[in-house]
């Protein structure tokens, strides 16, 4: 059943997307402002379920590529978002019929709203991940054999390009270089697919899920109940840790925000040492590994989420600061990510961690090194 995105839905949509963004995906406030501006200028956006998309539709994704930290100061514009979609339409010599989210995390759930509004196109209620991941090829359409290229890209200066590459990994490698040269963030459009392919490859009802998460946090705040626990319950996850941020190491490198954050529990450890428990988060745009001392608590591809301890508001990796009181949740990813092909694409070893994948519930899936 179709529904409509209006400006009043954007705050909860952006809040829920920032939760699923697992720390990455870009500043939800920036994305919300841009979406609200586009809706005010062009009117509401129709959202359709994947089952309502005609089999012969021409679907493309619209997204931001680059380091989320950069978008705090390098704000995109509406035309910059729409331009890559227009460029693909010219490249194909045929109109694009539907917009989809490449990822549902952070700003990349609202960038497609901007594109759909500016171009007068329907937006599909689905995305390519069910969360956020740092690299372009890390989407379920890749597992389904859908090519990212031709990929159109644009920056705020008016530079535009269309890239064709031999596979999705090469699209990521080449486009990442372009993104760095163009200021570490660009707008992109690609992953052209039919309606039939979209129904098979996308995570369904992603935007509805974002709204539900955002509304759950808002309702808990209004009722003065625990928004962190309410979010964990909604996602079928669990709270790993609560404490204060005591250290953040972060740098923007090769178009990514990479680093670690260390959290310290407010109470002493229960092992008799009197030393507080410490949790370490490792991230590359998104949180990838959570360790409590020497114990691995959760890893990619499951979701590792940081929320403000009191308000339940999502905290992105670029917003982590010393002294913040936060809670860390783990929640399950779409099960397709736990297939052998999914683990090879987004498991901890891909990112350089010599670890088997640890599920959100603490169970371990054995994976051969180099798989």
Short mmCIF file of N, CA and C in Angstrom, two decimals, residues 61-176:
data_model
loop_
_atom_site.label_atom_id
_atom_site.label_comp_id
_atom_site.label_asym_id
_atom_site.label_seq_id
_atom_site.Cartn_x
_atom_site.Cartn_y
_atom_site.Cartn_z
N UNK A 61 19.21 3.92 -7.38
CA UNK A 61 19.43 4.43 -6.04
C UNK A 61 19.96 5.86 -6.10
N UNK A 62 19.73 6.61 -5.03
CA UNK A 62 20.30 7.95 -4.87
C UNK A 62 20.92 8.00 -3.49
N UNK A 63 22.17 8.49 -3.40
CA UNK A 63 22.87 8.43 -2.12
C UNK A 63 24.01 9.43 -2.08
N UNK A 64 24.54 9.62 -0.88
CA UNK A 64 25.79 10.35 -0.67
C UNK A 64 26.91 9.33 -0.51
N UNK A 65 28.06 9.59 -1.11
CA UNK A 65 29.24 8.75 -0.96
C UNK A 65 30.35 9.61 -0.38
N UNK A 66 31.00 9.11 0.67
CA UNK A 66 32.12 9.85 1.25
C UNK A 66 32.14 9.74 2.75
N UNK A 67 32.91 10.62 3.38
CA UNK A 67 33.07 10.62 4.84
C UNK A 67 31.94 11.42 5.48
N UNK A 68 31.18 10.81 6.41
CA UNK A 68 30.08 11.55 7.05
C UNK A 68 30.53 12.81 7.77
N UNK A 69 31.77 12.81 8.29
CA UNK A 69 32.27 13.98 9.01
C UNK A 69 32.28 15.22 8.12
N UNK A 70 32.48 15.04 6.83
CA UNK A 70 32.60 16.18 5.91
C UNK A 70 31.27 16.89 5.72
N UNK A 71 30.18 16.12 5.76
CA UNK A 71 28.86 16.71 5.49
C UNK A 71 28.42 17.69 6.57
N UNK A 72 29.05 17.65 7.73
CA UNK A 72 28.72 18.60 8.79
C UNK A 72 29.00 20.02 8.33
N UNK A 73 30.04 20.19 7.49
CA UNK A 73 30.42 21.52 7.00
C UNK A 73 30.19 21.70 5.51
N UNK A 74 30.19 20.61 4.74
CA UNK A 74 30.03 20.68 3.28
C UNK A 74 28.61 20.23 2.94
N UNK A 75 27.69 21.16 3.07
CA UNK A 75 26.27 20.82 2.93
C UNK A 75 25.89 20.65 1.46
N UNK A 76 25.18 19.57 1.13
CA UNK A 76 24.74 19.38 -0.26
C UNK A 76 23.52 20.24 -0.56
N UNK A 77 23.24 20.40 -1.85
CA UNK A 77 22.05 21.12 -2.29
C UNK A 77 21.12 20.19 -3.04
N UNK A 78 19.87 20.64 -3.27
CA UNK A 78 18.87 19.80 -3.92
C UNK A 78 19.30 19.43 -5.33
N UNK A 79 19.80 20.39 -6.09
CA UNK A 79 20.19 20.11 -7.47
C UNK A 79 21.36 19.13 -7.52
N UNK A 80 22.26 19.24 -6.57
CA UNK A 80 23.39 18.31 -6.50
C UNK A 80 22.91 16.88 -6.31
N UNK A 81 21.84 16.69 -5.53
CA UNK A 81 21.28 15.36 -5.29
C UNK A 81 20.59 14.82 -6.54
N UNK A 82 19.84 15.69 -7.22
CA UNK A 82 19.05 15.26 -8.38
C UNK A 82 19.90 15.04 -9.63
N UNK A 83 21.02 15.76 -9.73
CA UNK A 83 21.79 15.75 -10.97
C UNK A 83 22.26 14.36 -11.40
N UNK A 84 22.80 13.50 -10.51
CA UNK A 84 23.24 12.17 -10.96
C UNK A 84 22.09 11.33 -11.52
N UNK A 85 20.88 11.45 -10.98
CA UNK A 85 19.74 10.70 -11.50
C UNK A 85 19.42 11.18 -12.91
N UNK A 86 19.40 12.49 -13.10
CA UNK A 86 19.17 13.03 -14.45
C UNK A 86 20.25 12.56 -15.42
N UNK A 87 21.48 12.53 -14.94
CA UNK A 87 22.59 12.10 -15.80
C UNK A 87 22.42 10.64 -16.22
N UNK A 88 21.96 9.79 -15.33
CA UNK A 88 21.72 8.39 -15.70
C UNK A 88 20.60 8.27 -16.71
N UNK A 89 19.56 9.06 -16.54
CA UNK A 89 18.45 9.03 -17.50
C UNK A 89 18.94 9.40 -18.89
N UNK A 90 19.78 10.43 -18.98
CA UNK A 90 20.37 10.82 -20.26
C UNK A 90 21.26 9.71 -20.80
N UNK A 91 22.01 9.07 -19.91
CA UNK A 91 22.92 8.00 -20.32
C UNK A 91 22.13 6.83 -20.92
N UNK A 92 21.01 6.45 -20.27
CA UNK A 92 20.20 5.35 -20.76
C UNK A 92 19.36 5.74 -21.97
N UNK A 93 19.08 7.05 -22.10
CA UNK A 93 18.17 7.49 -23.15
C UNK A 93 16.74 7.08 -22.84
N UNK A 94 16.44 6.89 -21.56
CA UNK A 94 15.10 6.48 -21.13
C UNK A 94 14.85 7.04 -19.74
N UNK A 95 13.60 7.30 -19.39
CA UNK A 95 13.33 7.89 -18.07
C UNK A 95 13.51 6.90 -16.93
N UNK A 96 13.98 7.42 -15.80
CA UNK A 96 13.99 6.67 -14.56
C UNK A 96 12.57 6.72 -14.01
N UNK A 97 12.06 5.59 -13.49
CA UNK A 97 10.67 5.57 -13.03
C UNK A 97 10.55 5.57 -11.50
N UNK A 98 11.56 5.07 -10.78
CA UNK A 98 11.48 4.96 -9.33
C UNK A 98 12.85 5.22 -8.70
N UNK A 99 12.82 5.78 -7.49
CA UNK A 99 14.03 5.98 -6.69
C UNK A 99 14.02 5.00 -5.52
N UNK A 100 15.20 4.50 -5.17
CA UNK A 100 15.34 3.60 -4.02
C UNK A 100 16.50 4.05 -3.15
N UNK A 101 16.48 3.64 -1.91
CA UNK A 101 17.57 3.91 -0.97
C UNK A 101 18.64 2.83 -1.12
N UNK A 102 19.89 3.23 -1.29
CA UNK A 102 20.98 2.25 -1.28
C UNK A 102 21.16 1.69 0.12
N UNK A 103 21.05 2.55 1.12
CA UNK A 103 21.11 2.14 2.52
C UNK A 103 20.07 2.94 3.29
N UNK A 104 19.62 2.38 4.40
CA UNK A 104 18.58 3.05 5.15
C UNK A 104 19.16 3.88 6.29
N UNK A 105 20.49 3.89 6.41
CA UNK A 105 21.12 4.56 7.54
C UNK A 105 21.36 6.04 7.32
N UNK A 106 21.12 6.82 8.36
CA UNK A 106 21.52 8.23 8.39
C UNK A 106 20.96 9.03 7.24
N UNK A 107 21.81 9.90 6.70
CA UNK A 107 21.38 10.83 5.65
C UNK A 107 20.96 10.10 4.37
N UNK A 108 21.45 8.88 4.17
CA UNK A 108 21.13 8.16 2.94
C UNK A 108 19.74 7.55 2.93
N UNK A 109 18.95 7.81 3.97
CA UNK A 109 17.53 7.52 3.89
C UNK A 109 16.73 8.75 3.51
N UNK A 110 17.31 9.94 3.69
CA UNK A 110 16.61 11.18 3.33
C UNK A 110 17.08 11.76 1.99
N UNK A 111 18.32 11.47 1.58
CA UNK A 111 18.78 11.89 0.25
C UNK A 111 17.85 11.39 -0.84
N UNK A 112 17.40 10.11 -0.81
CA UNK A 112 16.45 9.67 -1.83
C UNK A 112 15.11 10.42 -1.78
N UNK A 113 14.69 10.86 -0.60
CA UNK A 113 13.48 11.67 -0.50
C UNK A 113 13.67 12.97 -1.28
N UNK A 114 14.85 13.57 -1.15
CA UNK A 114 15.17 14.80 -1.87
C UNK A 114 15.13 14.55 -3.38
N UNK A 115 15.77 13.47 -3.83
CA UNK A 115 15.79 13.16 -5.26
C UNK A 115 14.38 12.91 -5.79
N UNK A 116 13.60 12.14 -5.05
CA UNK A 116 12.24 11.82 -5.49
C UNK A 116 11.38 13.07 -5.57
N UNK A 117 11.51 13.95 -4.58
CA UNK A 117 10.73 15.19 -4.58
C UNK A 117 11.12 16.07 -5.76
N UNK A 118 12.42 16.27 -5.95
CA UNK A 118 12.89 17.17 -7.01
C UNK A 118 12.55 16.66 -8.40
N UNK A 119 12.51 15.33 -8.55
CA UNK A 119 12.28 14.75 -9.87
C UNK A 119 10.84 14.31 -10.08
N UNK A 120 10.01 14.40 -9.03
CA UNK A 120 8.62 14.00 -9.16
C UNK A 120 8.43 12.51 -9.35
N UNK A 121 9.28 11.72 -8.72
CA UNK A 121 9.24 10.26 -8.88
C UNK A 121 8.80 9.59 -7.58
N UNK A 122 8.19 8.40 -7.67
CA UNK A 122 7.87 7.65 -6.46
C UNK A 122 9.12 7.06 -5.83
N UNK A 123 9.08 6.90 -4.52
CA UNK A 123 10.17 6.34 -3.74
C UNK A 123 9.77 4.96 -3.25
N UNK A 124 10.65 3.98 -3.40
CA UNK A 124 10.35 2.61 -2.98
C UNK A 124 10.59 2.46 -1.47
N UNK A 125 9.67 1.80 -0.79
CA UNK A 125 9.82 1.53 0.64
C UNK A 125 10.69 0.29 0.81
N UNK A 126 11.98 0.50 0.63
CA UNK A 126 12.96 -0.58 0.75
C UNK A 126 14.34 -0.01 0.56
N UNK A 127 15.36 -0.79 0.92
CA UNK A 127 16.74 -0.32 0.73
C UNK A 127 17.65 -1.50 0.48
N UNK A 128 18.90 -1.19 0.18
CA UNK A 128 19.83 -2.23 -0.21
C UNK A 128 20.61 -2.89 0.90
N UNK A 129 20.38 -2.49 2.17
CA UNK A 129 21.18 -3.04 3.27
C UNK A 129 20.39 -3.41 4.51
N UNK A 130 19.39 -2.59 4.86
CA UNK A 130 18.73 -2.74 6.15
C UNK A 130 19.52 -2.09 7.27
N UNK A 131 20.54 -1.34 6.93
CA UNK A 131 21.45 -0.67 7.85
C UNK A 131 22.35 0.23 7.01
N UNK A 132 23.53 0.60 7.50
CA UNK A 132 24.51 1.31 6.68
C UNK A 132 25.82 0.53 6.69
N UNK A 133 26.53 0.58 5.57
CA UNK A 133 27.89 0.03 5.45
C UNK A 133 28.75 1.08 4.75
N UNK A 134 30.08 1.02 4.94
CA UNK A 134 30.92 2.10 4.43
C UNK A 134 31.25 2.07 2.95
N UNK A 135 31.16 0.91 2.29
CA UNK A 135 31.61 0.84 0.90
C UNK A 135 30.44 0.58 -0.04
N UNK A 136 30.57 1.12 -1.24
CA UNK A 136 29.48 1.15 -2.21
C UNK A 136 28.99 -0.24 -2.61
N UNK A 137 29.88 -1.20 -2.73
CA UNK A 137 29.48 -2.54 -3.18
C UNK A 137 28.79 -3.35 -2.10
N UNK A 138 28.76 -2.82 -0.85
CA UNK A 138 28.23 -3.58 0.28
C UNK A 138 26.72 -3.44 0.38
N UNK A 139 26.04 -3.95 -0.63
CA UNK A 139 24.58 -3.93 -0.67
C UNK A 139 24.09 -5.31 -1.09
N UNK A 140 22.88 -5.64 -0.71
CA UNK A 140 22.31 -6.92 -1.08
C UNK A 140 22.14 -7.07 -2.59
N UNK A 141 21.87 -5.99 -3.35
CA UNK A 141 21.86 -6.14 -4.80
C UNK A 141 23.17 -6.71 -5.37
N UNK A 142 24.32 -6.42 -4.74
CA UNK A 142 25.57 -7.03 -5.19
C UNK A 142 25.49 -8.54 -5.06
N UNK A 143 24.95 -9.04 -3.94
CA UNK A 143 24.81 -10.48 -3.76
C UNK A 143 23.84 -11.07 -4.78
N UNK A 144 22.95 -10.23 -5.30
CA UNK A 144 21.96 -10.68 -6.28
C UNK A 144 22.45 -10.52 -7.71
N UNK A 145 23.70 -10.09 -7.88
CA UNK A 145 24.27 -9.96 -9.22
C UNK A 145 23.94 -8.67 -9.94
N UNK A 146 23.40 -7.68 -9.24
CA UNK A 146 23.04 -6.40 -9.86
C UNK A 146 24.27 -5.49 -9.89
N UNK A 147 24.55 -4.90 -11.03
CA UNK A 147 25.74 -4.08 -11.20
C UNK A 147 25.50 -2.65 -10.72
N UNK A 148 26.52 -2.10 -10.06
CA UNK A 148 26.44 -0.70 -9.60
C UNK A 148 26.58 0.27 -10.75
N UNK A 149 27.33 -0.09 -11.78
CA UNK A 149 27.57 0.81 -12.90
C UNK A 149 26.61 0.51 -14.05
N UNK A 150 26.32 1.53 -14.86
CA UNK A 150 26.92 2.87 -14.80
C UNK A 150 26.50 3.63 -13.56
N UNK A 151 27.48 4.28 -12.94
CA UNK A 151 27.26 5.09 -11.75
C UNK A 151 27.49 6.55 -12.11
N UNK A 152 26.49 7.38 -11.86
CA UNK A 152 26.64 8.82 -12.08
C UNK A 152 26.98 9.48 -10.75
N UNK A 153 27.80 10.54 -10.81
CA UNK A 153 28.19 11.24 -9.59
C UNK A 153 28.31 12.73 -9.88
N UNK A 154 28.14 13.53 -8.82
CA UNK A 154 28.19 14.98 -8.97
C UNK A 154 28.63 15.62 -7.67
N UNK A 155 29.21 16.81 -7.77
CA UNK A 155 29.57 17.56 -6.57
C UNK A 155 28.91 18.93 -6.60
N UNK A 156 29.18 19.73 -5.57
CA UNK A 156 28.53 21.03 -5.42
C UNK A 156 29.07 22.06 -6.41
N UNK A 157 30.20 21.76 -7.04
CA UNK A 157 30.80 22.70 -7.98
C UNK A 157 30.21 22.59 -9.38
N UNK A 158 29.44 21.53 -9.63
CA UNK A 158 28.90 21.30 -10.96
C UNK A 158 29.62 20.21 -11.73
N UNK A 159 30.65 19.60 -11.14
CA UNK A 159 31.32 18.49 -11.81
C UNK A 159 30.41 17.26 -11.82
N UNK A 160 30.34 16.62 -12.97
CA UNK A 160 29.47 15.45 -13.14
C UNK A 160 30.25 14.39 -13.92
N UNK A 161 30.02 13.13 -13.59
CA UNK A 161 30.65 12.06 -14.33
C UNK A 161 29.80 10.81 -14.33
N UNK A 162 30.06 9.92 -15.29
CA UNK A 162 29.42 8.61 -15.33
C UNK A 162 30.53 7.57 -15.43
N UNK A 163 30.48 6.61 -14.54
CA UNK A 163 31.55 5.61 -14.43
C UNK A 163 31.02 4.24 -14.81
N UNK A 164 31.77 3.53 -15.64
CA UNK A 164 31.51 2.11 -15.92
C UNK A 164 32.73 1.34 -15.46
N UNK A 165 32.51 0.23 -14.77
CA UNK A 165 33.61 -0.57 -14.25
C UNK A 165 33.28 -2.05 -14.39
N UNK A 166 34.29 -2.90 -14.22
CA UNK A 166 34.11 -4.33 -14.49
C UNK A 166 33.28 -5.03 -13.42
N UNK A 167 33.28 -4.51 -12.18
CA UNK A 167 32.42 -5.08 -11.15
C UNK A 167 32.20 -4.02 -10.07
N UNK A 168 31.39 -4.36 -9.08
CA UNK A 168 31.02 -3.38 -8.07
C UNK A 168 32.17 -2.98 -7.17
N UNK A 169 33.13 -3.89 -6.94
CA UNK A 169 34.30 -3.52 -6.15
C UNK A 169 35.12 -2.45 -6.87
N UNK A 170 35.22 -2.57 -8.19
CA UNK A 170 35.98 -1.56 -8.93
C UNK A 170 35.23 -0.23 -9.01
N UNK A 171 33.91 -0.28 -9.03
CA UNK A 171 33.15 0.97 -8.95
C UNK A 171 33.48 1.69 -7.64
N UNK A 172 33.50 0.95 -6.54
CA UNK A 172 33.85 1.54 -5.24
C UNK A 172 35.25 2.14 -5.28
N UNK A 173 36.22 1.42 -5.79
CA UNK A 173 37.60 1.88 -5.77
C UNK A 173 37.78 3.16 -6.59
N UNK A 174 37.20 3.17 -7.78
CA UNK A 174 37.38 4.34 -8.66
C UNK A 174 36.56 5.53 -8.17
N UNK A 175 35.30 5.27 -7.79
CA UNK A 175 34.45 6.37 -7.33
C UNK A 175 34.96 6.96 -6.02
N UNK A 176 35.59 6.14 -5.18
CA UNK A 176 36.13 6.65 -3.92
C UNK A 176 37.24 7.67 -4.18
#
